[in-house]
Short mmCIF file of C-alpha atoms (C1' of nucleotides) in Angstrom, two decimals:
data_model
loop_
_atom_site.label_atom_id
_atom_site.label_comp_id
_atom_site.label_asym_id
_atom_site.label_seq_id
_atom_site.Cartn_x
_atom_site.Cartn_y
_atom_site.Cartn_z
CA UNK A 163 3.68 4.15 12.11
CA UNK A 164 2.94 4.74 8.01
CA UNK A 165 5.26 6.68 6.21
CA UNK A 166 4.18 8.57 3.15
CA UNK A 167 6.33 10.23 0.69
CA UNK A 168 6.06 13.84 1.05
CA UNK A 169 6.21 15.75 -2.52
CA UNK A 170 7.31 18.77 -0.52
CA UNK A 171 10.23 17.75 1.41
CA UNK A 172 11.04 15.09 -1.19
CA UNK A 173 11.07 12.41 1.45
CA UNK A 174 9.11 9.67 2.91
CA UNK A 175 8.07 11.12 6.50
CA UNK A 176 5.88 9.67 9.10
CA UNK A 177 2.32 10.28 8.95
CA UNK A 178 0.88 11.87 11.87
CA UNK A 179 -2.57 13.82 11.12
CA UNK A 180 -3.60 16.86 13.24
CA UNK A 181 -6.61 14.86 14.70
CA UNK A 182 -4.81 11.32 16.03
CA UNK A 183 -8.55 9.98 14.85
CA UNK A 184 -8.96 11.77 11.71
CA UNK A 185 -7.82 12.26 8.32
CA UNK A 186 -8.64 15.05 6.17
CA UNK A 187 -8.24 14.69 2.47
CA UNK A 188 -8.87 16.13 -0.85
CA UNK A 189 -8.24 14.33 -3.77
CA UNK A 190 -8.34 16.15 -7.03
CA UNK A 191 -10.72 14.76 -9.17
CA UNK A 192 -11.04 14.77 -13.24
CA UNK A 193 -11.86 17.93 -15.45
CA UNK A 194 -15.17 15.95 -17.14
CA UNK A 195 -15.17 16.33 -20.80
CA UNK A 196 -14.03 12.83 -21.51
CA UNK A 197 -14.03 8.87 -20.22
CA UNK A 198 -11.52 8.15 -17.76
CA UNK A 199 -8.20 6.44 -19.16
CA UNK A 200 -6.36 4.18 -17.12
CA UNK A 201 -4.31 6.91 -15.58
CA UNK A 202 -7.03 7.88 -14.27
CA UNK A 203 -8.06 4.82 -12.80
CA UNK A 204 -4.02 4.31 -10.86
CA UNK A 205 -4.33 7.62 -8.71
CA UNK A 206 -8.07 6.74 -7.99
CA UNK A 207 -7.29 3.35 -7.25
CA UNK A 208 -3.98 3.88 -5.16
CA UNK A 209 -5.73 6.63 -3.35
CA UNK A 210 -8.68 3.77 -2.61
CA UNK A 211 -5.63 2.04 -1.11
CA UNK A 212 -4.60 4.31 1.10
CA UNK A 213 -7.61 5.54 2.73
CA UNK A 214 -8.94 1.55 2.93
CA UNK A 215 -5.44 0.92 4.82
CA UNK A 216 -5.28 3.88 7.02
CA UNK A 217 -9.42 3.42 7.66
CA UNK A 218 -8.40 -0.29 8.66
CA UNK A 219 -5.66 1.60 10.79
CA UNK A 220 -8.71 3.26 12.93
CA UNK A 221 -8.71 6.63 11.30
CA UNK A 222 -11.99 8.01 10.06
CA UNK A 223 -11.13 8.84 6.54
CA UNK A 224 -12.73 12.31 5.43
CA UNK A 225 -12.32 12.23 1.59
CA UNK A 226 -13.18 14.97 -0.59
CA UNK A 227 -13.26 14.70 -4.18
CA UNK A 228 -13.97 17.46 -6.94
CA UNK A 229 -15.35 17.43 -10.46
CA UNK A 230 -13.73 19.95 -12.49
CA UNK A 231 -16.77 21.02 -14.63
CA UNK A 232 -16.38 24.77 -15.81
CA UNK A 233 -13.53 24.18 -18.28
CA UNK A 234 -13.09 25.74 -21.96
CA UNK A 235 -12.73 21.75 -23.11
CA UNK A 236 -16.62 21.16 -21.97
CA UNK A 237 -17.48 23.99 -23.81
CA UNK A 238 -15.91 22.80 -26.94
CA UNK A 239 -17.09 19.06 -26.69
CA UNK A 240 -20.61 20.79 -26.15
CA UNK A 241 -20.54 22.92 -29.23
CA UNK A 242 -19.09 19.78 -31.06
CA UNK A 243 -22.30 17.83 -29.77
CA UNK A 244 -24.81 20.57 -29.53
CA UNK A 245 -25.06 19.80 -26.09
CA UNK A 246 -24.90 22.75 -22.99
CA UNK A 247 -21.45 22.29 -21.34
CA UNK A 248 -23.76 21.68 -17.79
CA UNK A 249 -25.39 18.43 -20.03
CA UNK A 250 -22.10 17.29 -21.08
CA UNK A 251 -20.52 17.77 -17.36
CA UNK A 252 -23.35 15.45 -16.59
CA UNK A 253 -22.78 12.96 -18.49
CA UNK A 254 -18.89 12.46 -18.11
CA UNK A 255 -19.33 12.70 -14.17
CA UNK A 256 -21.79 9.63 -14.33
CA UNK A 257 -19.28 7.92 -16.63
CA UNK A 258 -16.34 8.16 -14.07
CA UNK A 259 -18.88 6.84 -11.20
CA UNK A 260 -19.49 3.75 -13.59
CA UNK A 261 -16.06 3.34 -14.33
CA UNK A 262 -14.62 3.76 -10.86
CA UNK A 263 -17.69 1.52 -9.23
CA UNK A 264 -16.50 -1.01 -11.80
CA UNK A 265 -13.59 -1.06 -9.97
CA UNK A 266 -14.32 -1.29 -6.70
CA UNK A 267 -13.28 2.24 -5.81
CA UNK A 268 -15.03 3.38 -2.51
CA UNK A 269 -17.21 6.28 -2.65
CA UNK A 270 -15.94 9.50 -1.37
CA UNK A 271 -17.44 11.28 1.68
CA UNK A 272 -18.27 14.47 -0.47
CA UNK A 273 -18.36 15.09 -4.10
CA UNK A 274 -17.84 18.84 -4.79
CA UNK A 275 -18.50 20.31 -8.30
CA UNK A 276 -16.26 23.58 -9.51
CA UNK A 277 -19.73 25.29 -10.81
CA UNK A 278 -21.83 25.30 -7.39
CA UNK A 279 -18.77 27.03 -5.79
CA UNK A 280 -18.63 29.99 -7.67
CA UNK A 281 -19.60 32.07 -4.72
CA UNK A 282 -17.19 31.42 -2.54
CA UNK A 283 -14.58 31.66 -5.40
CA UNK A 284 -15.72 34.90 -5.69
CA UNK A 285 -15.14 35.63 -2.18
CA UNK A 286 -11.86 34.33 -1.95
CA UNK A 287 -10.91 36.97 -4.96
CA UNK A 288 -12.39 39.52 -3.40
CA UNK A 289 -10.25 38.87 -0.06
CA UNK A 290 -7.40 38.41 -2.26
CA UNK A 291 -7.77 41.92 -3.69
CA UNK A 292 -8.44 43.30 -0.48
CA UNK A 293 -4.99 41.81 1.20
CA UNK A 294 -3.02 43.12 -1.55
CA UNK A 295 -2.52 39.52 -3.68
CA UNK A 296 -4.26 40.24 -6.63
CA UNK A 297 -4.87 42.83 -9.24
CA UNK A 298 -6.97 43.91 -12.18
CA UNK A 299 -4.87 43.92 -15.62
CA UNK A 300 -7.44 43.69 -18.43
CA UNK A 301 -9.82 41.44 -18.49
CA UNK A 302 -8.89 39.74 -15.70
CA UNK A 303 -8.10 39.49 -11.86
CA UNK A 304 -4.21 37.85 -11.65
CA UNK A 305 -2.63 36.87 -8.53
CA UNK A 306 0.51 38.40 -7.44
CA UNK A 307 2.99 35.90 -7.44
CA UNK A 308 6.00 37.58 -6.16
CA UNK A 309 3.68 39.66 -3.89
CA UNK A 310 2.59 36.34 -2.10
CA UNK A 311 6.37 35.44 -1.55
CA UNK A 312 6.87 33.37 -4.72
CA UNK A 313 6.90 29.90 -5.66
CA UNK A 314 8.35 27.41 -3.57
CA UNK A 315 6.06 24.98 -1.69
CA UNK A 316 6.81 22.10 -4.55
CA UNK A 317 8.74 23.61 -7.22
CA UNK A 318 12.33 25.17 -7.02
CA UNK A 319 13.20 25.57 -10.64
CA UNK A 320 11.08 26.35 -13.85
CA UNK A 321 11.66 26.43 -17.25
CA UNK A 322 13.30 29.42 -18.92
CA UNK A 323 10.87 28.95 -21.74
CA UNK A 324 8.08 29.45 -19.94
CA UNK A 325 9.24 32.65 -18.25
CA UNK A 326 9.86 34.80 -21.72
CA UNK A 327 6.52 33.72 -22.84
CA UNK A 328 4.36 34.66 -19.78
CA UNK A 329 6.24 37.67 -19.72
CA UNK A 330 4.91 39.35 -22.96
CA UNK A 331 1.31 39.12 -21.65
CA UNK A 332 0.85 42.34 -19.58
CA UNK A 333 0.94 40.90 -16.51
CA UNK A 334 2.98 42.35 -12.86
CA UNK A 335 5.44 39.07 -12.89
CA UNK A 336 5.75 36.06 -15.52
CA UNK A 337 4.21 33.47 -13.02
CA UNK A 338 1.10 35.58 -12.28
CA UNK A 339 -2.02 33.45 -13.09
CA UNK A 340 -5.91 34.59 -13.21
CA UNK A 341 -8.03 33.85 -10.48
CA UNK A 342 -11.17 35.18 -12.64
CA UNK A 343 -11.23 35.99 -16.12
CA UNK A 344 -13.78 38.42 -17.52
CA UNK A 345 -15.33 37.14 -20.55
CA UNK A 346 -18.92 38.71 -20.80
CA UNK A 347 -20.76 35.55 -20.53
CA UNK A 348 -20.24 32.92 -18.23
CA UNK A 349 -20.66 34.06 -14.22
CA UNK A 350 -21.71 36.69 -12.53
CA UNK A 351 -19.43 38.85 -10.32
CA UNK A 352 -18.70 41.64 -9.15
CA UNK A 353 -15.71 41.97 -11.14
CA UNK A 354 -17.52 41.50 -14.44
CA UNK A 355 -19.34 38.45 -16.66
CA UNK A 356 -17.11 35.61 -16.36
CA UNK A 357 -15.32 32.48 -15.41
CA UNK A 358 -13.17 31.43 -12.19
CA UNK A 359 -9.68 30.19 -12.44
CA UNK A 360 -8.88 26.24 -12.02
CA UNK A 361 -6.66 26.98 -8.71
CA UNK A 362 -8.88 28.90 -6.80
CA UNK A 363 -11.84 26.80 -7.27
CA UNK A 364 -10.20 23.89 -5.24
CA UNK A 365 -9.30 26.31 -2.60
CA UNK A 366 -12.64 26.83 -2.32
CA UNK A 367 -13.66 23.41 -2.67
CA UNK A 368 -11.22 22.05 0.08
CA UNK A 369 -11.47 24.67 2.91
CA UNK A 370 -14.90 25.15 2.90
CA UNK A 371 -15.15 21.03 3.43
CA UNK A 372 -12.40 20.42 5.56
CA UNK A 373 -11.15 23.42 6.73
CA UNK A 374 -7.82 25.50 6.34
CA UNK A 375 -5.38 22.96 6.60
CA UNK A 376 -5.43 19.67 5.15
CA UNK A 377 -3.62 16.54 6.16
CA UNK A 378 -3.48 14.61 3.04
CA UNK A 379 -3.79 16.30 -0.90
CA UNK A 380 -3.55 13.82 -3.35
CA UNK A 381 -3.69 13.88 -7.20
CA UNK A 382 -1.52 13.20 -10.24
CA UNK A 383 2.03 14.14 -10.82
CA UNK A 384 1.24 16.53 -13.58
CA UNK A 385 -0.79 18.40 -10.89
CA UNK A 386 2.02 19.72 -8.81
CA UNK A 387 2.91 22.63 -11.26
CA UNK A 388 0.74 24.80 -11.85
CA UNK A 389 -1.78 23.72 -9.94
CA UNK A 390 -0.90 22.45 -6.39
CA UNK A 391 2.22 24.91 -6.15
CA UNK A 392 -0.83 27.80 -6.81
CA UNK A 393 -3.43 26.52 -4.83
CA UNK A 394 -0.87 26.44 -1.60
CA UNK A 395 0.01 30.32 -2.36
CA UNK A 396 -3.31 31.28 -2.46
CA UNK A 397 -4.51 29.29 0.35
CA UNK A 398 -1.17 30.66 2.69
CA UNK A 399 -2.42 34.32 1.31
CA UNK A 400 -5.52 33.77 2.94
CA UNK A 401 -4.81 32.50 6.18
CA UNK A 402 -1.13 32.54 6.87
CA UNK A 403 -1.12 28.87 7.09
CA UNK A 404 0.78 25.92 5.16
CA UNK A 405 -2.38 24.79 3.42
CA UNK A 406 -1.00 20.96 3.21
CA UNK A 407 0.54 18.51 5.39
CA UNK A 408 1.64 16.15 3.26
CA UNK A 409 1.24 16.54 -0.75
CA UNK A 410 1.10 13.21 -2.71
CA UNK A 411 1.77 12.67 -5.95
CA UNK A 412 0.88 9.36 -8.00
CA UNK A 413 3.14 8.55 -10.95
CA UNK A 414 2.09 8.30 -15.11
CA UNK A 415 1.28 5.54 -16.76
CA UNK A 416 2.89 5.23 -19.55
CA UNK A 417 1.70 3.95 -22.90
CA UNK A 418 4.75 3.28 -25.76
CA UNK A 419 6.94 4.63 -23.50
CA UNK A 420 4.96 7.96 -23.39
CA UNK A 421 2.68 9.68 -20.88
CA UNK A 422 -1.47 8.29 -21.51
CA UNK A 423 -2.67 12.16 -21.71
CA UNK A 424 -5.65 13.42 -22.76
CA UNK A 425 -4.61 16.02 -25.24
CA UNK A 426 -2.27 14.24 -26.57
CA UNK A 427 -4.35 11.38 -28.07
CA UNK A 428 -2.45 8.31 -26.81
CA UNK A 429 -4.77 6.95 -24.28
CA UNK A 430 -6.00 3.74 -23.21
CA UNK A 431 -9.86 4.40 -21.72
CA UNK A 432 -11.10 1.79 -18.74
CA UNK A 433 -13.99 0.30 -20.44
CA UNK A 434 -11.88 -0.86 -23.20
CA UNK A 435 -9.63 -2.96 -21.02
CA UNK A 436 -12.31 -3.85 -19.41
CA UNK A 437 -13.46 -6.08 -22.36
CA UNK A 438 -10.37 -8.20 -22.28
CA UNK A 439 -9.75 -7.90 -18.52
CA UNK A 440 -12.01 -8.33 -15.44
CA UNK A 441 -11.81 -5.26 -13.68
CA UNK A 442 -9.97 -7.39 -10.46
CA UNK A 443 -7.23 -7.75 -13.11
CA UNK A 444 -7.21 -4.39 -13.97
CA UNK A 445 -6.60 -3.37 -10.32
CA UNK A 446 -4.11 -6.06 -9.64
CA UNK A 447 -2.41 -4.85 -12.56
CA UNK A 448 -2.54 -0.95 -11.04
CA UNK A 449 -1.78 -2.27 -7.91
CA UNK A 450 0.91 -4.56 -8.44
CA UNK A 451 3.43 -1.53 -8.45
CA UNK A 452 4.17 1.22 -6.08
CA UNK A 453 2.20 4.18 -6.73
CA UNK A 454 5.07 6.42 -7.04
CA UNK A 455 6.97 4.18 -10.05
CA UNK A 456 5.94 4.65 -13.88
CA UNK A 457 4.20 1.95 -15.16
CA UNK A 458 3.97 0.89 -19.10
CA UNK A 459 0.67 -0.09 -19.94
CA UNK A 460 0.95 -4.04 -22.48
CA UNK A 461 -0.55 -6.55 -22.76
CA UNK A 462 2.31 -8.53 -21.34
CA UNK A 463 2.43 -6.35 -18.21
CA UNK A 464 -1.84 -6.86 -18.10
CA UNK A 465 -1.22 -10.98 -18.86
CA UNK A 466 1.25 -10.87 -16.05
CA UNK A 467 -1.40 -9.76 -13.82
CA UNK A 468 -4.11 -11.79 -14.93
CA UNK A 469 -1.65 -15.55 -13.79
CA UNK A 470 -1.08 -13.81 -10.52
CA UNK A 471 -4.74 -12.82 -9.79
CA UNK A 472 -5.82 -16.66 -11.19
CA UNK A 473 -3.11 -17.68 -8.56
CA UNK A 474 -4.41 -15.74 -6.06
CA UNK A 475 -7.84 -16.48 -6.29
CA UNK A 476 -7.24 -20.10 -6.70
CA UNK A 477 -5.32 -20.18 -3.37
CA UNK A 478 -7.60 -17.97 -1.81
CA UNK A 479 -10.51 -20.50 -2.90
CA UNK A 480 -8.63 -23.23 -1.21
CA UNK A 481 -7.88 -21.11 1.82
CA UNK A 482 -12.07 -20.42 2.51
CA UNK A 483 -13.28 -20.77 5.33
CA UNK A 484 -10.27 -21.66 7.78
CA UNK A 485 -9.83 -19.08 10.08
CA UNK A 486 -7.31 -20.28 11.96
CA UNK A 487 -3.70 -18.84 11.94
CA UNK A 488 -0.50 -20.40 12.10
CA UNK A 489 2.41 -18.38 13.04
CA UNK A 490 3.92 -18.87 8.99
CA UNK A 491 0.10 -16.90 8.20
CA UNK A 492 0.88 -14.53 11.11
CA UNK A 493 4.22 -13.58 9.41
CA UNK A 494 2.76 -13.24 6.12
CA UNK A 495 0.06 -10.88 7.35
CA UNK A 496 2.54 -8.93 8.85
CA UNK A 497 5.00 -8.71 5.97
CA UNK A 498 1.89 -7.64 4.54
CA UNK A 499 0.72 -4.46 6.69
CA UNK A 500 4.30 -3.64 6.79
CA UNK A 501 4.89 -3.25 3.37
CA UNK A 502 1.92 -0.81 2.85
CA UNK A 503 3.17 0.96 5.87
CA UNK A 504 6.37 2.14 4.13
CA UNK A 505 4.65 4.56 1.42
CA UNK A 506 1.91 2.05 0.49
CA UNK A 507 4.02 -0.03 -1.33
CA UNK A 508 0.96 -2.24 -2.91
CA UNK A 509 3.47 -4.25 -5.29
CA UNK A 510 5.43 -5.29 -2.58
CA UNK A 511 2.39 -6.14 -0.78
CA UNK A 512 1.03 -8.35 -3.29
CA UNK A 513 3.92 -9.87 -3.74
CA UNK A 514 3.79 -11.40 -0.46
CA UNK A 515 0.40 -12.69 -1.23
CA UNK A 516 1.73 -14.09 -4.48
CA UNK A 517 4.06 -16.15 -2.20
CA UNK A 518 1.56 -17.18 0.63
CA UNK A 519 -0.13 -18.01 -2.40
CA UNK A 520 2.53 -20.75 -3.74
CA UNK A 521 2.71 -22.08 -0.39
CA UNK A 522 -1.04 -22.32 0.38
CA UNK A 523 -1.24 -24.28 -3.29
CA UNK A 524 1.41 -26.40 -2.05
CA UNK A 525 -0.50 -27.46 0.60
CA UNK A 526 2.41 -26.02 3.28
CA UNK A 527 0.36 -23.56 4.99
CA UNK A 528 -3.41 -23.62 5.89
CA UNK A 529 -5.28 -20.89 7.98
CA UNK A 530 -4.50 -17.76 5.87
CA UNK A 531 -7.64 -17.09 4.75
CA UNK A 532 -7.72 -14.20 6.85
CA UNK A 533 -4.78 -12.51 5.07
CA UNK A 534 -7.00 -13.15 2.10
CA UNK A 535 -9.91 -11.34 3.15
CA UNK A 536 -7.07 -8.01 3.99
CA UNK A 537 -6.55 -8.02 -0.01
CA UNK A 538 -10.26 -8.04 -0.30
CA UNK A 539 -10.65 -5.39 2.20
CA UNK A 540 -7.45 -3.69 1.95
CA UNK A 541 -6.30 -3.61 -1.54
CA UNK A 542 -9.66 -3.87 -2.69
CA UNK A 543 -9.21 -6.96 -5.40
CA UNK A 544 -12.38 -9.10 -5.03
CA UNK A 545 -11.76 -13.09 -4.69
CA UNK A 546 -14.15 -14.88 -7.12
CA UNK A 547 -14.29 -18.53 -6.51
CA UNK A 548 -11.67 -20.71 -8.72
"C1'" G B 78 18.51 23.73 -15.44
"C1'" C B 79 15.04 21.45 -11.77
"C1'" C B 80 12.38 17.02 -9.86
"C1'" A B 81 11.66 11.78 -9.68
"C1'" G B 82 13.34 6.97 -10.95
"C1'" G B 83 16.55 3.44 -13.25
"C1'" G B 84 21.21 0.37 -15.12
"C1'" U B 85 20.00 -7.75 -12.94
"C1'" G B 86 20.79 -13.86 -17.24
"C1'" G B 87 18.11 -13.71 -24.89
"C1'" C B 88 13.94 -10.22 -23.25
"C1'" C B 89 10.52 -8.29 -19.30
"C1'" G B 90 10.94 -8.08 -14.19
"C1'" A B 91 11.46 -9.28 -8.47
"C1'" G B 92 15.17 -9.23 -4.90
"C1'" C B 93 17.34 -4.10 -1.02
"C1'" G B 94 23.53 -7.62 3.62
"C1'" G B 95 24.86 -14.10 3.90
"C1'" U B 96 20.83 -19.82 3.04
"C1'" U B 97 17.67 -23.51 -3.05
"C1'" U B 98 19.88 -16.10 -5.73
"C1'" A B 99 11.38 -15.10 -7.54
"C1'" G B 100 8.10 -15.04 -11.45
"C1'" G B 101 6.84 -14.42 -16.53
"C1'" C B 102 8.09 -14.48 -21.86
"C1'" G B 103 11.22 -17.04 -25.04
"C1'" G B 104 13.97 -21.52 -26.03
"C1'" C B 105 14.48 -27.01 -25.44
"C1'" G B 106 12.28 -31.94 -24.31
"C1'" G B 107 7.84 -34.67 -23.25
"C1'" G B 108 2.29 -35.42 -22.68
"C1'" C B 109 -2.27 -34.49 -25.21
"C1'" U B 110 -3.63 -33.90 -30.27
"C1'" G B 111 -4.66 -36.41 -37.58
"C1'" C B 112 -1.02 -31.55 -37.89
"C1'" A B 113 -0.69 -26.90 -35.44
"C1'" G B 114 -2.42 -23.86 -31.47
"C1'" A B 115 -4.19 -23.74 -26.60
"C1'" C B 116 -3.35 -26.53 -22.23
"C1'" C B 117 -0.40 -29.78 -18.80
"C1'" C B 118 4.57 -31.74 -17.05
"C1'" G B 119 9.80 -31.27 -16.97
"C1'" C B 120 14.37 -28.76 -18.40
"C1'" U B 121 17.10 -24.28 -19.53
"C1'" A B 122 20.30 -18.73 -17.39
"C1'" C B 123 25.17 -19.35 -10.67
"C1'" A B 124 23.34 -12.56 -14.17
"C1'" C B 125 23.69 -8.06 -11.31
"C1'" U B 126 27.14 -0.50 -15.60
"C1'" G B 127 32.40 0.96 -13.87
"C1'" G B 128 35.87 2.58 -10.00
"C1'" G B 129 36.67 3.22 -4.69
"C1'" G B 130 34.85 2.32 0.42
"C1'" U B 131 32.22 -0.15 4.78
"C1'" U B 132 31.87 -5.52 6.19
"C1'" C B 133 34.08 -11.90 8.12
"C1'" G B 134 30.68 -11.43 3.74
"C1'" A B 135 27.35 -6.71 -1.18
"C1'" A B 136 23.32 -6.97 -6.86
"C1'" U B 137 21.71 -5.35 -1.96
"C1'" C B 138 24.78 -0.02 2.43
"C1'" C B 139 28.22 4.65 1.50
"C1'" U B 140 30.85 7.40 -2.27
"C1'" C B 141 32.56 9.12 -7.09
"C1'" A B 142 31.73 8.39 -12.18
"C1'" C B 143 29.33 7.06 -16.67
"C1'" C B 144 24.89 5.93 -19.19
"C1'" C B 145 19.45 5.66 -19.61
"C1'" U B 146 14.04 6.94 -18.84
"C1'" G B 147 10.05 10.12 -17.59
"C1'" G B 148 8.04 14.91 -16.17
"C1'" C B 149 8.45 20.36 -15.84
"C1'" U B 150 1.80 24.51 -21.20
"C1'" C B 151 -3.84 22.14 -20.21
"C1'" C B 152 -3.52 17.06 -18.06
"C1'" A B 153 -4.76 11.86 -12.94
#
RNA sequence: GCCAGGGUGGCCGAGCGGUUUAGGCGGCGGGCUGCAGACCCGCUACACUGGGGUUCGAAUCCUCACCCUGGCUCCA
């Protein structure tokens, strides 16, 4: 049985789903005002991982993806272009399907965009109000925090700092956050002119796909606070439910030792690598560590994975066509499935094709093309011909 | 403070209970070259932060230290 590292308990726990055939996910997708970095590209890809290896597992895979496209940076890279924010929402969602086709990323079952759920946003804050978990203050409808039992589900401790500053804004307790801000343009509602808050609109997004409670949430680390730890108390506000079985959280890359963000300029975007890699590089390269460890992003680290891919392909090239399997193959596949089974780990995985590899080259094993075609299929990484 | 992850040969980086202790970079020697580079072949390091414990046996498990990295505003 798989076992998936839990960001909740802070463990790796079995996976069991609440359907033994089915796996409901939601994957939080990128806020589109800009081309997707390589970051982007490891939680995409890792989550491609997991649902290939747990659809090869018999489950049917329900994925459900969001864009993010109501967001004050759209607005601003619209002004900047003289472009409407909708235009340039466009535009960076069919980047990030070029980008992520590139690389052999499987579509999801459902794409889900923040702006055509504004209704049922509103309807969730209006519920909200009505149980007694939000307020008015100002311009704005805030959730009660403290109301709603606190913070908890993911994060135990939080930064002094951030307490004395939240505090001097008028609101019932420092961690309150808006669920819809009135601004005079933007939506209508009933509340006013205005615009939703991020957390709620993937509350939306998610339950009204898959229902109440999810099996699987995935997204980047620097989602769990704020946003994951709000979007599980609004969602246990509404129906009394833990909103997620098991929360998982990719890890950064890192570029000079730093985290590849988008504010803060240091940033490394697909495309680009994609001139001096093949993109079957680029995902052996993503791939060839766990999804949980940091990664530096080099060119040494990106060479690395370019020799093992060449070695891989060139073994793979030898291996074509003979189907048979030995019982050394039949260990090697196994050593393979197992390794992905203990929290995906993809670098171990490979690694064990790196060394079928050797052997195949060697000429000591024949009859493992078949664990070839499982890193086509599985991981993903396309054999060309060597 | 909280969370996660580390401390392995000149460097990067696997290994996660015992056999030949990956691989890469570098370095050295050779081949090929008018020279160099690239490429190919060979050689090169018995390394594992420190204490204590478990064990016939530990880099690998337990424990106590010490040190390091990243994250905790919007962000994948």
């Amino acid at each position: 049985m798989m076992r998936i590292f839990n960001t909740r308990t802070g463990v790796k726990e079995f996976f069991i789903p609440q359907d033994p055939f089915e796996v409901k996910v939601y994957v939080c997708g990128p806020t589109v005002y800009d081309l997707c970095h390589v970051g982007h590209a490891r939680t995409y890809v890792n989550f491609d991982v997991l649902k290939r290896y747990l659809t090869s597992l018999g489950y049917n895979v329900i994925h459900v993806q969001n864009f993010t496209d109501i967001d004050e940076k759209i607005d601003h890279r619209a002004k900047k272009e003289g472009l409407s924010p909708r235009e340039v929402a466009e535009r960076f969602i069919m980047e990030y399907f070029f980008d992520m086709d590139s690389l052999n990323v499987t579509r999801a079952t459902r794409y889900t965009k923040a702006s055509e759920y504004v209704p049922k946003i509103i309807k969730i804050t209006e519920r909200l109000l009505e149980l007694g978990y939000a307020y008015r203050s100002g311009d704005a409808i805030y959730f009660d925090v403290e109301g709603a039992g606190g913070f908890g589900e993911l994060v135990r401790d939080l930064k002094s700092a951030i307490v004395d500053e939240v505090r001097a804004s008028g609101k019932r307790g420092p961690f309150d956050f808006v669920l819809w801000r009135i601004t005079g343009e933007g939506f209508e509602s009933p509340f006013g002119r205005g615009v939703p808050g991020w957390h709620t609109e993937c509350v939306a997004m998610s339950m009204d796909n898959l229902g109440e409670v999810l099996d699987i949430h995935w997204g980047g680390k620097d989602l769990i606070y704020p946003h994951h730890e709000c979007e599980a108390l609004i969602a246990k506000a509404l129906t009394g439910k833990r909103f997620v079985k098991y929360w998982v959280h990719n890890e950064f890359v890192l570029l000079k030792g730093q985290k590849m963000s988008k504010s803060s300029g240091e940033r490394a975007y697909i495309r680009d690598v994609l001139k001096r890699y093949s993109a079957e590089v680029l995902r052996t390269w993503i791939l060839s560590s766990n999804y949980r460890e940091k990664i530096e992003f080099s060119e040494e680290s990106l060479r690395k994975a370019q020799l093992l891919y060449e070695k891989i392909s060139r073994a793979a090239t030898k291996a074509r066509g003979n189907e048979g399997m030995g019982q050394c193959a039949k260990d090697y596949a196994e050593l393979f499935m197992s390794a992905l089974d203990d929290d995906l780990e993809t670098g171990q995985a490979l690694s064990v094709v790196e060394e079928l590899s050797d052997r195949v080259l060697e000429g000591k094993i024949e009859g493992a093309w078949r664990i070839f075609s499982l890193v086509e299929s599985v991981l993903g990484i396309k054999i060309r011909p060597h």
